[in-house]
Short mmCIF file of C-alpha atoms in Angstrom, two decimals:
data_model
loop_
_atom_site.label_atom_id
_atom_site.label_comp_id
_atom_site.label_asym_id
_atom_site.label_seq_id
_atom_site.Cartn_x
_atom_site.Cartn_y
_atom_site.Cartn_z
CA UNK X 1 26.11 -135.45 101.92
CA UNK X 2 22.66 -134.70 100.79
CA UNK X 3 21.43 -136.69 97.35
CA UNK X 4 18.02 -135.17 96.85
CA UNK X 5 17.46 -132.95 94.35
CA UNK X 6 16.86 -129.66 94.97
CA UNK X 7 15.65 -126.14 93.29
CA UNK X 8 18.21 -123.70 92.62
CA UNK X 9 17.55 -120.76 95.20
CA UNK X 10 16.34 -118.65 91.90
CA UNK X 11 13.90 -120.79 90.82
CA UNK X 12 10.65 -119.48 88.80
CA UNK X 13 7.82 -120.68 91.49
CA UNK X 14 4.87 -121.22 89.21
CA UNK X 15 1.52 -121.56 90.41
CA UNK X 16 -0.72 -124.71 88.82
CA UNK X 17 -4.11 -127.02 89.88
CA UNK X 18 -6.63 -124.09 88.61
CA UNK X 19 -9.06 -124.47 85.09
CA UNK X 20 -9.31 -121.27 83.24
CA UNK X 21 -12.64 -120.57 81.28
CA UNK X 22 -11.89 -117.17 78.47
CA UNK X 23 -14.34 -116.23 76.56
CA UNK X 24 -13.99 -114.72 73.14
CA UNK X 25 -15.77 -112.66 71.14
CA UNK X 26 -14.79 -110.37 68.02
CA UNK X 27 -14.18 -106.68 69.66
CA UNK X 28 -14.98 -103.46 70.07
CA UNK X 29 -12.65 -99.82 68.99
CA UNK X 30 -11.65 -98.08 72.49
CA UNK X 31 -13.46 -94.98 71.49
CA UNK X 32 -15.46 -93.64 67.93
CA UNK X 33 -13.25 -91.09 67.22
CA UNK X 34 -10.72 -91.10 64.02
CA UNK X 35 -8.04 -92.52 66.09
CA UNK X 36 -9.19 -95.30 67.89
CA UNK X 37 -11.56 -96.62 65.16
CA UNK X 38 -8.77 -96.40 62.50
CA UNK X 39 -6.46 -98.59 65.27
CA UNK X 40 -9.35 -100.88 65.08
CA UNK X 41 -10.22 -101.09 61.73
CA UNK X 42 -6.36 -101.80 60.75
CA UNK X 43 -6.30 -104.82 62.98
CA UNK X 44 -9.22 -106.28 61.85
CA UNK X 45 -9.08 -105.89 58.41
CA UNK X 46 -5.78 -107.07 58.16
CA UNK X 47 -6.39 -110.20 59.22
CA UNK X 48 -5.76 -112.63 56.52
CA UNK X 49 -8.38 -114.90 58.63
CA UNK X 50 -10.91 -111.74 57.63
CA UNK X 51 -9.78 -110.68 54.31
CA UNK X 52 -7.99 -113.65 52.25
CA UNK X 53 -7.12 -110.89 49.45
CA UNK X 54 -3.13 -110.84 48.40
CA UNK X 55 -1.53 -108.82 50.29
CA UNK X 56 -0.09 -106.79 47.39
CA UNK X 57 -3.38 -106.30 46.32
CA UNK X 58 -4.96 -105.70 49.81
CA UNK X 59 -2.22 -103.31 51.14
CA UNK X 60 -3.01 -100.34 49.31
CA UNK X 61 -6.90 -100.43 49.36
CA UNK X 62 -7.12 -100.85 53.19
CA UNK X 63 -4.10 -98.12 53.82
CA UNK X 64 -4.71 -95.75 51.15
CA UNK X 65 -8.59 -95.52 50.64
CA UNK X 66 -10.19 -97.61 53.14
CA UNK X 67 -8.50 -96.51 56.39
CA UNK X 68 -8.49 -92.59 55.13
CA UNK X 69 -12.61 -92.73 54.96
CA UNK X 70 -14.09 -95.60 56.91
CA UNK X 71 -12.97 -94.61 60.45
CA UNK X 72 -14.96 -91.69 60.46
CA UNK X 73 -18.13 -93.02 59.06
CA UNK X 74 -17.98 -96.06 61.51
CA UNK X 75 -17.27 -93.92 64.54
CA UNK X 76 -20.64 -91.84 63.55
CA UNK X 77 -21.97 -95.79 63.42
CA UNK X 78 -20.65 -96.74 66.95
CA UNK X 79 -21.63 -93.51 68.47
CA UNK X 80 -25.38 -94.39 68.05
CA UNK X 81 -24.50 -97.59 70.34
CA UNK X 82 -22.13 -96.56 72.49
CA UNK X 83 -22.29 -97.16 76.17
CA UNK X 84 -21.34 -93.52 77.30
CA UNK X 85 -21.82 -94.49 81.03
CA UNK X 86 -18.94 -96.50 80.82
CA UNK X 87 -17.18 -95.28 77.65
CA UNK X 88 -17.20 -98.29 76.00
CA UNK X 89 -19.08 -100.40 72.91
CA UNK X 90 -22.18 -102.55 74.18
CA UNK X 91 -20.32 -106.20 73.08
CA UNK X 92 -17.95 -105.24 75.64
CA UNK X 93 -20.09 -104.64 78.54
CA UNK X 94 -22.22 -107.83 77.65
CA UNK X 95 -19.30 -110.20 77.27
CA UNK X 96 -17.85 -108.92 80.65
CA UNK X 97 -20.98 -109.53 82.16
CA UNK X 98 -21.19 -112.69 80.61
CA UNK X 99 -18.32 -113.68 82.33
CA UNK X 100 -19.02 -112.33 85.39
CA UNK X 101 -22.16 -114.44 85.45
CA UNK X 102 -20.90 -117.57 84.16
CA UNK X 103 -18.06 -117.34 87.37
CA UNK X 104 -21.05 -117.21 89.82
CA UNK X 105 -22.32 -120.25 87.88
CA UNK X 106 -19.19 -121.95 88.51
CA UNK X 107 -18.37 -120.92 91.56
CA UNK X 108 -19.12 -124.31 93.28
CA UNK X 109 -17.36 -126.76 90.31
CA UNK X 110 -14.46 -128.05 90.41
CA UNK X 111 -13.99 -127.14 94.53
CA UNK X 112 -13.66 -123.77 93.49
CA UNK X 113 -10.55 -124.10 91.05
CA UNK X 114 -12.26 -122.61 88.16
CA UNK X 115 -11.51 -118.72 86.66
CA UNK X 116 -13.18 -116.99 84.21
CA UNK X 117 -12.03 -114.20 82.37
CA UNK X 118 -12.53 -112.43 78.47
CA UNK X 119 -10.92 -111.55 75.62
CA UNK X 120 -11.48 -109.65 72.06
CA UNK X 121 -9.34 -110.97 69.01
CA UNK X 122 -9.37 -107.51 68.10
CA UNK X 123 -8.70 -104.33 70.48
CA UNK X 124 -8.81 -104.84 74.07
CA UNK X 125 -8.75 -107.10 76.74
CA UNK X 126 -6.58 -108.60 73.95
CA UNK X 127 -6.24 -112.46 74.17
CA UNK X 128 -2.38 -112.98 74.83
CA UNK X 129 -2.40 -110.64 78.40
CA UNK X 130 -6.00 -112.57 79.21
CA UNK X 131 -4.09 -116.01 78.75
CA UNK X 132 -1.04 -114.83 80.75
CA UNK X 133 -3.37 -113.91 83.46
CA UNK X 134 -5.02 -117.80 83.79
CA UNK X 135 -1.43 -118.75 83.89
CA UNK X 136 -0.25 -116.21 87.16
CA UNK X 137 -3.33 -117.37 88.79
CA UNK X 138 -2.19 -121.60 88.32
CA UNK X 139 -4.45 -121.98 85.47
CA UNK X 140 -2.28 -124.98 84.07
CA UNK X 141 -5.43 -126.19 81.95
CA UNK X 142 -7.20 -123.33 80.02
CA UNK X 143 -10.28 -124.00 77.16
CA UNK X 144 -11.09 -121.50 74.98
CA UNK X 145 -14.40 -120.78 74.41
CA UNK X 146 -15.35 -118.73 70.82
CA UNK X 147 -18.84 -117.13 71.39
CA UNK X 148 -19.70 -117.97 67.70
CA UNK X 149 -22.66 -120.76 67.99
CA UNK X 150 -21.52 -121.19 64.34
CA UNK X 151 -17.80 -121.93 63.05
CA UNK X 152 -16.09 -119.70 60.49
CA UNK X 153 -12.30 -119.11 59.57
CA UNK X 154 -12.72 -115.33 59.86
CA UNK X 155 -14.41 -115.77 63.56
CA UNK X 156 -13.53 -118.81 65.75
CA UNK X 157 -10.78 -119.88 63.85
CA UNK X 158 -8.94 -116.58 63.77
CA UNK X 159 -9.79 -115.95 67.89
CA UNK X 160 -8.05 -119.52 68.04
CA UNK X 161 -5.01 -118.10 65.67
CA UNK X 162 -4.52 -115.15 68.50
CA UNK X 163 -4.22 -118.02 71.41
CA UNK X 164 -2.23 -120.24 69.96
CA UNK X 165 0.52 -117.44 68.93
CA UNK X 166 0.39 -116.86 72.41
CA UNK X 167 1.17 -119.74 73.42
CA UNK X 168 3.97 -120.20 70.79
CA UNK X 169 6.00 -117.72 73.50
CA UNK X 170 5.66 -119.71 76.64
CA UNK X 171 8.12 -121.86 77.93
CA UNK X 172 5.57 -123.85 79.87
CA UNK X 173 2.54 -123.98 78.04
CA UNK X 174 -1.37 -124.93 79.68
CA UNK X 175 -3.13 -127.58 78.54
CA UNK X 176 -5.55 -126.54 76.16
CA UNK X 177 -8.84 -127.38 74.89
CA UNK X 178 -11.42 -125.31 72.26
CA UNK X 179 -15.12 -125.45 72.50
CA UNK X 180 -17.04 -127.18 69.66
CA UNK X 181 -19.50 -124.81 68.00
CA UNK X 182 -22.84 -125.26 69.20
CA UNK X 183 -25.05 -124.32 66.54
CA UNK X 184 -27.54 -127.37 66.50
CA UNK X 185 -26.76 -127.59 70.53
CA UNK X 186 -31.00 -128.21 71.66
CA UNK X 187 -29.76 -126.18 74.78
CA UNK X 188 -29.23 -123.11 72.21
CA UNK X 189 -31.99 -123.86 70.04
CA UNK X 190 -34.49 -123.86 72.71
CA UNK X 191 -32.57 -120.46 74.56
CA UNK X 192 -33.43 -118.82 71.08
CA UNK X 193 -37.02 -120.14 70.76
CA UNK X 194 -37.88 -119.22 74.23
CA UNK X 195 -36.04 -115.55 73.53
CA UNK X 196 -37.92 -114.84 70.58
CA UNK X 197 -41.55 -116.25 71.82
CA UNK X 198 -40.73 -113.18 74.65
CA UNK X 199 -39.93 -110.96 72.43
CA UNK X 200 -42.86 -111.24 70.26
CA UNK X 201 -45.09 -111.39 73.12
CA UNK X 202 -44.53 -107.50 73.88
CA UNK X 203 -44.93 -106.67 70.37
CA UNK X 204 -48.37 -104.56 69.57
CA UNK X 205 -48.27 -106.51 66.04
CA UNK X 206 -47.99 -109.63 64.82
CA UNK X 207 -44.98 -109.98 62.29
CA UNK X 208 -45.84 -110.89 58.81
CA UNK X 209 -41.94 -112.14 58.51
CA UNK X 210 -39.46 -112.97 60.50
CA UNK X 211 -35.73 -112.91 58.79
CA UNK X 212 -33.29 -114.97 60.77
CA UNK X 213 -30.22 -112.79 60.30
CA UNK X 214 -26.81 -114.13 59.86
CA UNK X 215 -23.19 -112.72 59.44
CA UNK X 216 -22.17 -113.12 55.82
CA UNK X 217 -19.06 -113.67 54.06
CA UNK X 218 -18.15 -114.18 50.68
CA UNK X 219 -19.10 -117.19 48.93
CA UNK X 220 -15.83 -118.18 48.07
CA UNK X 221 -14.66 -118.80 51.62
CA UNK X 222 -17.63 -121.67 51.27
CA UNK X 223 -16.55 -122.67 47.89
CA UNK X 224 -13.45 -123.32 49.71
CA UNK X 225 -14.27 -125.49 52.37
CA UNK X 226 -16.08 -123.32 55.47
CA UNK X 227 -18.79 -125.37 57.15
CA UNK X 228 -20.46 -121.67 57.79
CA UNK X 229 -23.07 -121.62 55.91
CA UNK X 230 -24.16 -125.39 56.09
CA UNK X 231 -24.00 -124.72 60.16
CA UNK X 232 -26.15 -121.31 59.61
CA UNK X 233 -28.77 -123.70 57.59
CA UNK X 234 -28.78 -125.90 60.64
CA UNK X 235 -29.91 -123.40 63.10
CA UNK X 236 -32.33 -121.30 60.74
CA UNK X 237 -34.27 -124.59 60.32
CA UNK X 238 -33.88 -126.32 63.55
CA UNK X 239 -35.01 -122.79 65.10
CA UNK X 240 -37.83 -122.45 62.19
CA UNK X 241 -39.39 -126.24 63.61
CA UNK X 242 -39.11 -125.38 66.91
CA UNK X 243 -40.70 -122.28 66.50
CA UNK X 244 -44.01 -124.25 64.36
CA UNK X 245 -43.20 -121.76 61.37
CA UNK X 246 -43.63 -122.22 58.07
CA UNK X 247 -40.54 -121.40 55.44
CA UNK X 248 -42.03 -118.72 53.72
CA UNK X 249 -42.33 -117.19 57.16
CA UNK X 250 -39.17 -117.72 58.59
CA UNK X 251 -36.27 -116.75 56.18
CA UNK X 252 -32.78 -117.24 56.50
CA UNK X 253 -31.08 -113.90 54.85
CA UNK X 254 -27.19 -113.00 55.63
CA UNK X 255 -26.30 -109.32 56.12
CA UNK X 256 -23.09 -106.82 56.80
CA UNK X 257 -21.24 -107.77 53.10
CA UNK X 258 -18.23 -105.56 52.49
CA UNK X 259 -16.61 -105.05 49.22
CA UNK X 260 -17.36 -105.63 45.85
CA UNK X 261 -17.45 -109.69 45.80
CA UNK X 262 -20.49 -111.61 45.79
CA UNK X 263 -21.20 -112.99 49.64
CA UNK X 264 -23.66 -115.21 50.82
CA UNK X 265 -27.25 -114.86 49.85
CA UNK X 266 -30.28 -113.74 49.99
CA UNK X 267 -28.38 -110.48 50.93
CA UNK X 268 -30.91 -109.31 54.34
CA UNK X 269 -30.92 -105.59 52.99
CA UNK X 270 -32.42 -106.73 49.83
CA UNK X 271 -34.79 -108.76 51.72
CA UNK X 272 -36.27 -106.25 53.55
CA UNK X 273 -36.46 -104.22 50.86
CA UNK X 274 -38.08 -106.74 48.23
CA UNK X 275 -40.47 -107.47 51.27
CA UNK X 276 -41.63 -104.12 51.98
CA UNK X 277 -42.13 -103.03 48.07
CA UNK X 278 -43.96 -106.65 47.51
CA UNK X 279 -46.28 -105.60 50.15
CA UNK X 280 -45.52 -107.31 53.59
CA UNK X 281 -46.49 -104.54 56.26
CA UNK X 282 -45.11 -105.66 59.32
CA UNK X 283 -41.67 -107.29 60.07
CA UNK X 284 -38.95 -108.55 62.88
CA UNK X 285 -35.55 -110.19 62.64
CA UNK X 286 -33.47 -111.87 65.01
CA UNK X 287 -29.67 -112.71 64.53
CA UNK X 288 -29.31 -116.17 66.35
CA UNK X 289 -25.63 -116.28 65.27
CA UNK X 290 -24.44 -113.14 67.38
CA UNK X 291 -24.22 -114.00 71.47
CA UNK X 292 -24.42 -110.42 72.05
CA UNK X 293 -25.46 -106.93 70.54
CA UNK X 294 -23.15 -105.13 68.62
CA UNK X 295 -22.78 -102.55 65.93
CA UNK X 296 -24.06 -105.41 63.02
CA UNK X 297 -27.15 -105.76 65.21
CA UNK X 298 -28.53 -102.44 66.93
CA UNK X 299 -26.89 -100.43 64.25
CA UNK X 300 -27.47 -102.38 61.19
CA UNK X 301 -30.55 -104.01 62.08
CA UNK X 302 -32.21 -102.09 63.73
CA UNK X 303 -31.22 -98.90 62.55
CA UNK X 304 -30.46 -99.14 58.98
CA UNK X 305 -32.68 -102.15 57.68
CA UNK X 306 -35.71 -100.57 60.10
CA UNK X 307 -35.13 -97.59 57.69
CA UNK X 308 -34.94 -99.59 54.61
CA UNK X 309 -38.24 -101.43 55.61
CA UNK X 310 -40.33 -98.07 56.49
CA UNK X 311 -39.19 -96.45 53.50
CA UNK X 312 -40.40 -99.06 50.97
CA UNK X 313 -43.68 -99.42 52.02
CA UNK X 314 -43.57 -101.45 55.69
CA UNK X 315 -45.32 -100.29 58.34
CA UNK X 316 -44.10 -102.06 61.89
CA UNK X 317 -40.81 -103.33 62.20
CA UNK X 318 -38.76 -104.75 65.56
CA UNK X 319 -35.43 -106.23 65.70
CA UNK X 320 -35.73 -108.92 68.42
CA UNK X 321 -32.73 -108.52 71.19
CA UNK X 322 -29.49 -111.35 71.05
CA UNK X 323 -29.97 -113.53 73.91
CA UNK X 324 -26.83 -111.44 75.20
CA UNK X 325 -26.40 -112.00 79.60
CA UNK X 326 -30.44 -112.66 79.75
CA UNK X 327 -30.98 -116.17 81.86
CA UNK X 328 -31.45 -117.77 78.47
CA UNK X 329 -28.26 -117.03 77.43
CA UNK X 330 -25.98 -117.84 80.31
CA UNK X 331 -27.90 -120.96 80.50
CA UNK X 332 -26.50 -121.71 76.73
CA UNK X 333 -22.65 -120.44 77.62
CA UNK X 334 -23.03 -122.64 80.91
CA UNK X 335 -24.54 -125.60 78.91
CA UNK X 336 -21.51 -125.49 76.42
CA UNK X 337 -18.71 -124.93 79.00
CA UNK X 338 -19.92 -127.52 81.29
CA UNK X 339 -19.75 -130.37 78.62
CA UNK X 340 -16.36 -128.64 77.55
CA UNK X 341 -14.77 -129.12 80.81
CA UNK X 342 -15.89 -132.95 81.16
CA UNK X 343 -12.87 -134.64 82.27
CA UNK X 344 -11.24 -131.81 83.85
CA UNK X 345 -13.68 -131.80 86.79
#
């Protein structure tokens, strides 16, 4: 009579002894048409990560007025950017080349047991099916990696929301881990320093300004406890040293506010605005706290802001690139996943 245990003849054979590396970022609408950006649009803004509004309250402005106007205007707004060779917004051709390049980095940890893939929070390659895909390829220890250098509720904590609901339907569940923002990471700082130096360097002027452009959000999300702004200080000044500029050169302004409520400040519209009435001729910003381009930054910035600067009185603008897949950048997204995955290989 045999004693040793054995599987039943059914048995789920699960795969295990791989690392998964998944990138995150915010997301992109699968097309700039009503449809698609409305599909968007919902998602996002009904994230109670994004908008912290009661929902009786919130319901009926995002269904009834927002989502019958906004879809359309933002498609025109995505259509400027859009990456008609492959049908799809620029943050989602940089993050999957991210990835792509961060694998090659890789390639030759861990003996080879390391995957990479990429997610949105919002829209697609959606986070849950990207997770489920580390797992059916043995990824039994998985860390999540928000491409936000600096922490917020309604960015890395809400990408971390989408995993771990995830993970609240598996049976057996990876091992998990979340990289720590890297906003004052010197590896970062000096990526950005050594970005913008380039970029100035093919500029026919000399800027005047520079505005270090952040995301905003509305002051009462700080009032209430987000480390977002203090972290956005950080950077603007630890980027502002190593750059050997003074403070009334190098400005820290926070752009893309949305509704009625007062957000951080300075606003970066007004900025450029108050800069080119008051005289200042030439201009260039740089948003350190977005790891790729995206609507807020080749629409925004350098569409709408350039316009706002040239008709008030400036005379040479540039918005200088994200460091984005450039060898600056991956060396940042390697840097941070490398001391991540300390103990794991």
């Amino acid at each position: 009579m045999n004693l040793e245990p054995s599987l039943p003849p059914d048995h789920v054979s699960i795969r295990s002894g791989r690392i998964g590396v998944l990138l995150m970022n915010l997301g992109t609408p699968e097309g700039t048409t009503y449809k698609p950006m409305r599909a968007y649009l919902k998602e996002f803004l009904s994230d109670r990560r994004v908008i912290e509004e009661p929902r009786w309250k919130w319901w009926p402005i995002l269904n009834l007025i927002i989502l019958s106007t906004r879809p359309s205007r933002k498609g025109k707004d995505y259509a400027t950017i859009w990456n008609n060779e492959r049908d799809e917004g620029p943050l989602k051709t940089i993050t999957r080349s991210q990835t792509e390049k961060l694998a090659e980095r890789l390639a030759g940890a861990a003996d080879g047991r390391i995957t990479v893939d990429w997610a949105m929070r919002y829209g697609l390659p959606d986070v849950k099916s990207r997770l489920k895909a580390l797992l059916a390829q043995g990824c039994d220890r998985i860390l999540l990696v928000p491409l936000y250098p600096q922490y917020a509720a309604p960015t890395s904590a809400t990408a971390c929301d989408q995993a771990f609901r995830a993970l609240m339907e598996m049976r057996w569940q990876p091992t998990v881990r979340v990289a720590h923002p890297y906003y004052a990471d010197p590896v970062y700082i000096d990526a950005l320093a050594t970005s913008i130096r380039a970029s100035l360097g093919k500029l026919s002027f000399e800027p005047e300004v520079i505005l270090c452009s952040l995301h905003g959000m509305p002051k009462e999300y700080l009032l209430k406890g987000d480390p977002y702004y203090c972290q956005c200080a950080v950077t603007a000044r630890l980027l502002r040293d190593k750059l050997g500029l003074s403070a009334e050169r190098f400005r820290l302004t926070f752009q893309s506010r949305f509704g009625p409520d007062e957000w951080l400040q300075p606003y970066t519209d007004e900025t450029v605005k108050a800069l080119a009435q008051g005289g200042t001729k030439s201009l260039a910003i740089v948003a350190p706290g977005f790891s790729a381009d995206c609507l807020e930054t080749l629409e925004e910035l350098d569409g709408e802001n350039r316009e706002i600067f040239l008709h008030n009185g400036g005379k040479e603008f540039a918005y200088l690139p994200c460091l984005n897949d450039s060898e600056e950048g991956m060396q940042v997204i390697e840097a941070v996943v490398r001391r991540e995955l300390m103990g794991w290989v």
